[in-house]
Amino acid sequence: MVAHSQAVPRRRRRSQRAVSRRFDSAGPFTYVFLILVVMVSLFPLYWSLVVASHDNAAVFAYPPKLLPGSNLFHNIHKLFNPDLVSVDFAKALVNSAIVSSVVTVTVVFFSALAGFAFAKLEFRGRKLLFVLVLATLLVPVQLGLIPLYIEMIHFGWLNSIKAVIAPNLVTAFGVFLMRQYIAGGVPNELIAAARVDGCNSWRVFWHVILPAVRPMAAVLGLLTFMNTWNDFLWPLIVLNARNPTVQVAVAGIAAPAYTPDYSLILAGCFISILPLLLVFLLLGRQIVGGIMQGAVKG
Amino acid sequence: MSALSGTGSSDKVVAAPRARRNLLRRLDAKLSPYLFISPFFLVFGVFGLFPLGYTAYISLTDRNLLAPVSHFIGLHNYALLLHDSYFWNSVENTFAIWILATVPQLLLALVIAHILNTKLHARTFFRMAILLPQVTSLVAVALIFTQLFAHDYGFVNYVFGKFGVHHIYWESGRVSSWVALSVMVMWRWTGYNALIYLAAMQSIPEELYEAAAVDGARRFRQFIHVTVPMLRPTIIFTVIISTIGGLQLFTEPYLFGQSTSGVTGGSNRQYQTIVMYLYEKFLGSTQFKFGYAAAIAWCLVLLIALFGLVNYFLVSRIRSAES
Amino acid sequence: MKSIFKRRSRLVLVVAAVAVLATVSGLSVKGASAAKRSNVTLTIDVFGDFGYHDLYKQYEASHPGITIKEDTEGYPEHHAALAQHLATGAGADDIEAIEVGFIANYTTQSRYFVDLRKYGASKLKKRYPNWKYQQAVAHNKKVIGLGTDVGSLGICYRTDLFKKAGLPTKPAALGKLWGKSWSDFLAVGKRYQKHAPAGTKFIDSGSNLFNAIVAQASPGYYSKSGKVIVKSNPQIKAAWNTTMRAIKLKQDQGLVAFHADWNAGFKNGTFATVTCPAWMMGYIQGQAPNADGKWNIADVPGGGGNWGGSFLTVTKQSQHQKEAAALVKFLTSPKSELYVFKHTGNLPSEVPLLKSKAVRSFRNPYFNNAPVGKIFANSALKLKPQPLGPHQGDFQTASTNAIQRVEQHLQSPKAAWQQFLKDAAAASG
């Protein structure tokens, strides 16, 4: 629990903000360091674009090829050609978009809900239950593959994207992040004021908490979306190539029996991240917006 | 104060609704917390508890995935595990990679988050750019890192060669494979943790920094005396998450191995992690020893719990925030 | 600001709900229309590309009422998923392709599969080389699969490197030099190494050499009765000794098939020979398009060999076993296999085809117009039957790892052999 006092009034005149160290401008060394970090983060993605825009021989070229070629659209066109590639790539993109969106919304929403309860509401067994939430993180995913699969058979969800959505509807990870954020970042006065206005817990959640957790919601949403988009093992087992998510589809392209066409595969990888980048842009503004506001709403 | 009071003549009329309101309010206070946390426990109950119990039971049998019959053998699997040198080898590998990958990673993530928390040009760009490793698909990551660390034609050795350093057999050596994998894991997860720290930093009030600045603290000291203590719960959390995730490491070393060494973690099991060994026993080879793998999984749960506790105690010694 | 977020979050929830509804309704609509179109949908699960797409269309045209849907995954994922689907009783397709590395798992668990003798498989026995047919026959004589292709071996070699090292370059001459035994092969290797171009070695991989020799052994890892004879079979030890000799003589580049360095080796010409099955022709062409005309193919020492090859099975989970079996018979018929051979290079597994002019006269221009059809067909016909067992794949992994440890100087040959035996015992225990 963050132990700082929340009694200090939040609203400050803008002039006083100038003293904050946040507005120290960063020196050139900082920029060099950051650019280095970005280059390292970006390089593998860039290189896969290079290979995707050449042909298969470019993968193992030595010295390695570093500049993009002209084959990219040709390869992308091949990807969506059902005669050349046995996976329905377009369907995979749609499936992944649906799965990731639904899971993101539910995770953010239910994590905020539970996080609010753990952070601000008093109830018996609160501590124990929270420890229990964290304990659920201990279970390795691979352990649950077979029993989970058996459950899916019972529910009749085999080969359906419901099987990929349901187990991920709310995560302990999200609950913890939200709880921490709400505990420290939502002043009790706000909640008290809402109570005085006659709000019950639900209305407090909807009108006070949700708006206040925007930065964390954006981050959690982004991370959840990415994780769900990248999920590979479980979708591979419970879905088949006729109703795939995008990672299963990429693995399917990677499958040509004895001669994998890496440029095609990496073109597939490249296409598969475009929706992710879109989500980045959408939620990225949220994160910046939230930060400009500070921890306090409005 | 709310405007609930009415005139005296309508007191009786108001009293009944007020009583109901009070009842509702008490019900709300009592029940809504449990309602709010129930979605989580519901999902976990259905999709988490059953697998847990099922694998606990299976670990007490000699169940083979394809065979029709299995027998109850009690703790025999666990006894075998204690004497299994390949299991302990995987434990050693897992912990070594964890230390090499996680400690520098979290420190770096803290530093990056702190830098990104300042006024920067192109702030959004940098914040999004650090997540690019998470966006890059695993197939591409595997290809690239095996290329990077290949012996004859790998990029790293190419650069080393330019500096006159001998080519290293990254994959075949024990420590070298740990290093290569740590680089892979660090590359993939540092930005992720940095973003979590960054988001948590948003809940640190301005006033603390202002007070420190007034006391003459420059950015570094503000970092040490304000940011880190305020971030302690989040740091603890990321340490715990990294402990769990790191001890469960599977995808990166599995893909690093390529074809045959994929599941054994190298020709001499030099980088086989616990989950890889589990997977080998149960699905990744022709053994299909489901019971034995379930026992490995439960030992892993135990190890994670123990190691998690140790890490928790270590990290909580960070000076906690004073008001 | 607050209300915008509220509106946005509500909007997102609505969108998500609509999306879910759309999916659900979409799925059911598809199901309805599919039912109208065809009476039976057959699902077939393969790994990689078996080259059947046109064949499916042909079959659907000649069998109105049947629709064929193909699933495909990577080789290890396919077999892992298959084990899971069979064990849990749901999720397997009507037809499942199984590669030779895993087929023995399932001949010992034949209850998951339809006995194809029910659909006339015994009459087809004569079509296949005996060793191929037997691989899918269980101990209780049940026939669980029909062969699709064979990976019969030749030796692919670089003519330019051979020339530089002063060796003959024509397949016939080389076949004479090394055709009789692997010792002769290593002797040629010695000659190669004397004047080898810098940085190149005679063979690519110790494990490829070992596997090729073991494939010729009869019996191999298992006795006819199904007992594990890894330790006691002198042929296994002989294969090991030959491999160790090659390593000692420094003829081996120390690579492992399908690893990054091995792929790069094709492009950069770091090895002069590779034991190559028919399907590898396409692989080499893909890896080294610039080496067109530099490769050729000769007979494999010792006569015959196999690396790979698959089977099509019908799972008991299938709701349309009769139709599935009919499709399997079609896909593995001589006509179909010839079609696949002409278009993807996978060598047919049927004796009449292997003896036919169509296959035997086939030449590959990339490989210097070598008579690849004849070479591979002979190799397939010469091979002796080898009993397979369920842990075949693990023994191969253990041996590959053991050989790698020696090649990477992590262990002495003696220690590596001991550990190999230990691993084999653990795998089959």
Tab-separated table of N, CA, C and O in Angstrom, chain C residues 11 19 21 46 52 69 86 103 139 162 183 195 219 233 235 272 315 330 359 384 387 404 423 426:
chain	number	residue	atom	x	y	z
C	11	LEU	N	-19.211	2.479	-25.888
C	11	LEU	CA	-19.128	2.166	-27.309
C	11	LEU	C	-18.330	0.901	-27.539
C	11	LEU	O	-18.721	0.026	-28.301
C	19	ALA	N	-19.689	-7.731	-32.091
C	19	ALA	CA	-18.718	-8.616	-32.751
C	19	ALA	C	-18.949	-10.064	-32.357
C	19	ALA	O	-18.945	-10.965	-33.183
C	21	LEU	N	-21.688	-11.394	-31.229
C	21	LEU	CA	-22.935	-11.876	-31.829
C	21	LEU	C	-22.748	-12.199	-33.299
C	21	LEU	O	-23.245	-13.204	-33.800
C	46	VAL	N	-2.982	-32.638	-42.391
C	46	VAL	CA	-1.621	-32.991	-42.812
C	46	VAL	C	-0.631	-32.043	-42.154
C	46	VAL	O	-1.007	-31.146	-41.413
C	52	TYR	N	-1.912	-31.924	-52.390
C	52	TYR	CA	-3.162	-32.600	-52.752
C	52	TYR	C	-4.249	-31.668	-53.272
C	52	TYR	O	-5.352	-32.111	-53.555
C	69	LYS	N	-12.027	-30.650	-46.674
C	69	LYS	CA	-11.385	-29.509	-46.034
C	69	LYS	C	-10.054	-29.959	-45.446
C	69	LYS	O	-10.008	-30.947	-44.721
C	86	LEU	N	-6.314	-37.503	-29.900
C	86	LEU	CA	-6.661	-38.905	-29.754
C	86	LEU	C	-6.887	-39.253	-28.287
C	86	LEU	O	-7.838	-39.934	-27.935
C	103	ILE	N	4.697	-43.146	-36.697
C	103	ILE	CA	3.706	-44.176	-37.046
C	103	ILE	C	3.754	-45.343	-36.068
C	103	ILE	O	2.727	-45.927	-35.729
C	139	HIS	N	0.869	-54.947	-34.500
C	139	HIS	CA	1.225	-56.318	-34.118
C	139	HIS	C	0.051	-57.262	-34.250
C	139	HIS	O	0.225	-58.450	-34.498
C	162	PHE	N	33.825	-31.429	-55.894
C	162	PHE	CA	34.490	-32.696	-56.203
C	162	PHE	C	35.580	-32.478	-57.235
C	162	PHE	O	36.678	-33.023	-57.139
C	183	SER	N	32.344	-47.874	-45.758
C	183	SER	CA	33.802	-47.729	-45.634
C	183	SER	C	34.376	-47.155	-46.915
C	183	SER	O	35.250	-46.285	-46.890
C	195	HIS	N	42.595	-32.731	-50.903
C	195	HIS	CA	42.686	-31.514	-51.712
C	195	HIS	C	41.399	-30.701	-51.625
C	195	HIS	O	41.022	-30.048	-52.585
C	219	PRO	N	17.438	-56.071	-38.271
C	219	PRO	CA	16.584	-55.050	-37.656
C	219	PRO	C	17.351	-53.812	-37.206
C	219	PRO	O	18.563	-53.780	-37.311
C	233	ASN	N	22.110	-54.624	-30.551
C	233	ASN	CA	22.177	-54.802	-32.003
C	233	ASN	C	23.531	-54.316	-32.533
C	233	ASN	O	23.830	-53.127	-32.473
C	235	GLN	N	24.492	-53.857	-35.447
C	235	GLN	CA	24.394	-52.938	-36.591
C	235	GLN	C	24.315	-51.493	-36.118
C	235	GLN	O	24.822	-50.586	-36.790
C	272	ALA	N	30.318	-31.080	-49.166
C	272	ALA	CA	30.293	-31.583	-50.539
C	272	ALA	C	29.228	-32.629	-50.773
C	272	ALA	O	28.798	-32.826	-51.909
C	315	THR	N	-9.251	-41.993	-38.573
C	315	THR	CA	-9.405	-42.109	-37.117
C	315	THR	C	-10.787	-42.652	-36.777
C	315	THR	O	-11.759	-42.446	-37.501
C	330	PHE	N	-8.042	-43.141	-52.690
C	330	PHE	CA	-7.848	-42.313	-53.882
C	330	PHE	C	-6.522	-41.560	-53.816
C	330	PHE	O	-5.756	-41.543	-54.783
C	359	VAL	N	8.175	-42.582	-63.874
C	359	VAL	CA	9.013	-42.169	-62.754
C	359	VAL	C	10.484	-42.333	-63.095
C	359	VAL	O	11.297	-41.442	-62.862
C	384	LYS	N	15.497	-53.135	-47.233
C	384	LYS	CA	14.961	-54.273	-46.497
C	384	LYS	C	14.003	-53.769	-45.422
C	384	LYS	O	14.182	-52.695	-44.880
C	387	PRO	N	11.700	-53.444	-38.640
C	387	PRO	CA	10.606	-53.274	-37.680
C	387	PRO	C	10.754	-51.955	-36.926
C	387	PRO	O	11.861	-51.611	-36.495
C	404	GLN	N	26.107	-34.861	-31.853
C	404	GLN	CA	26.402	-33.431	-31.742
C	404	GLN	C	27.366	-33.150	-30.604
C	404	GLN	O	28.252	-32.306	-30.711
C	423	ASP	N	19.953	-42.542	-22.389
C	423	ASP	CA	18.775	-41.810	-22.845
C	423	ASP	C	17.785	-42.731	-23.529
C	423	ASP	O	16.569	-42.590	-23.369
C	426	ALA	N	15.926	-44.551	-20.940
C	426	ALA	CA	14.951	-43.694	-20.263
C	426	ALA	C	13.738	-43.449	-21.142
C	426	ALA	O	12.605	-43.406	-20.671
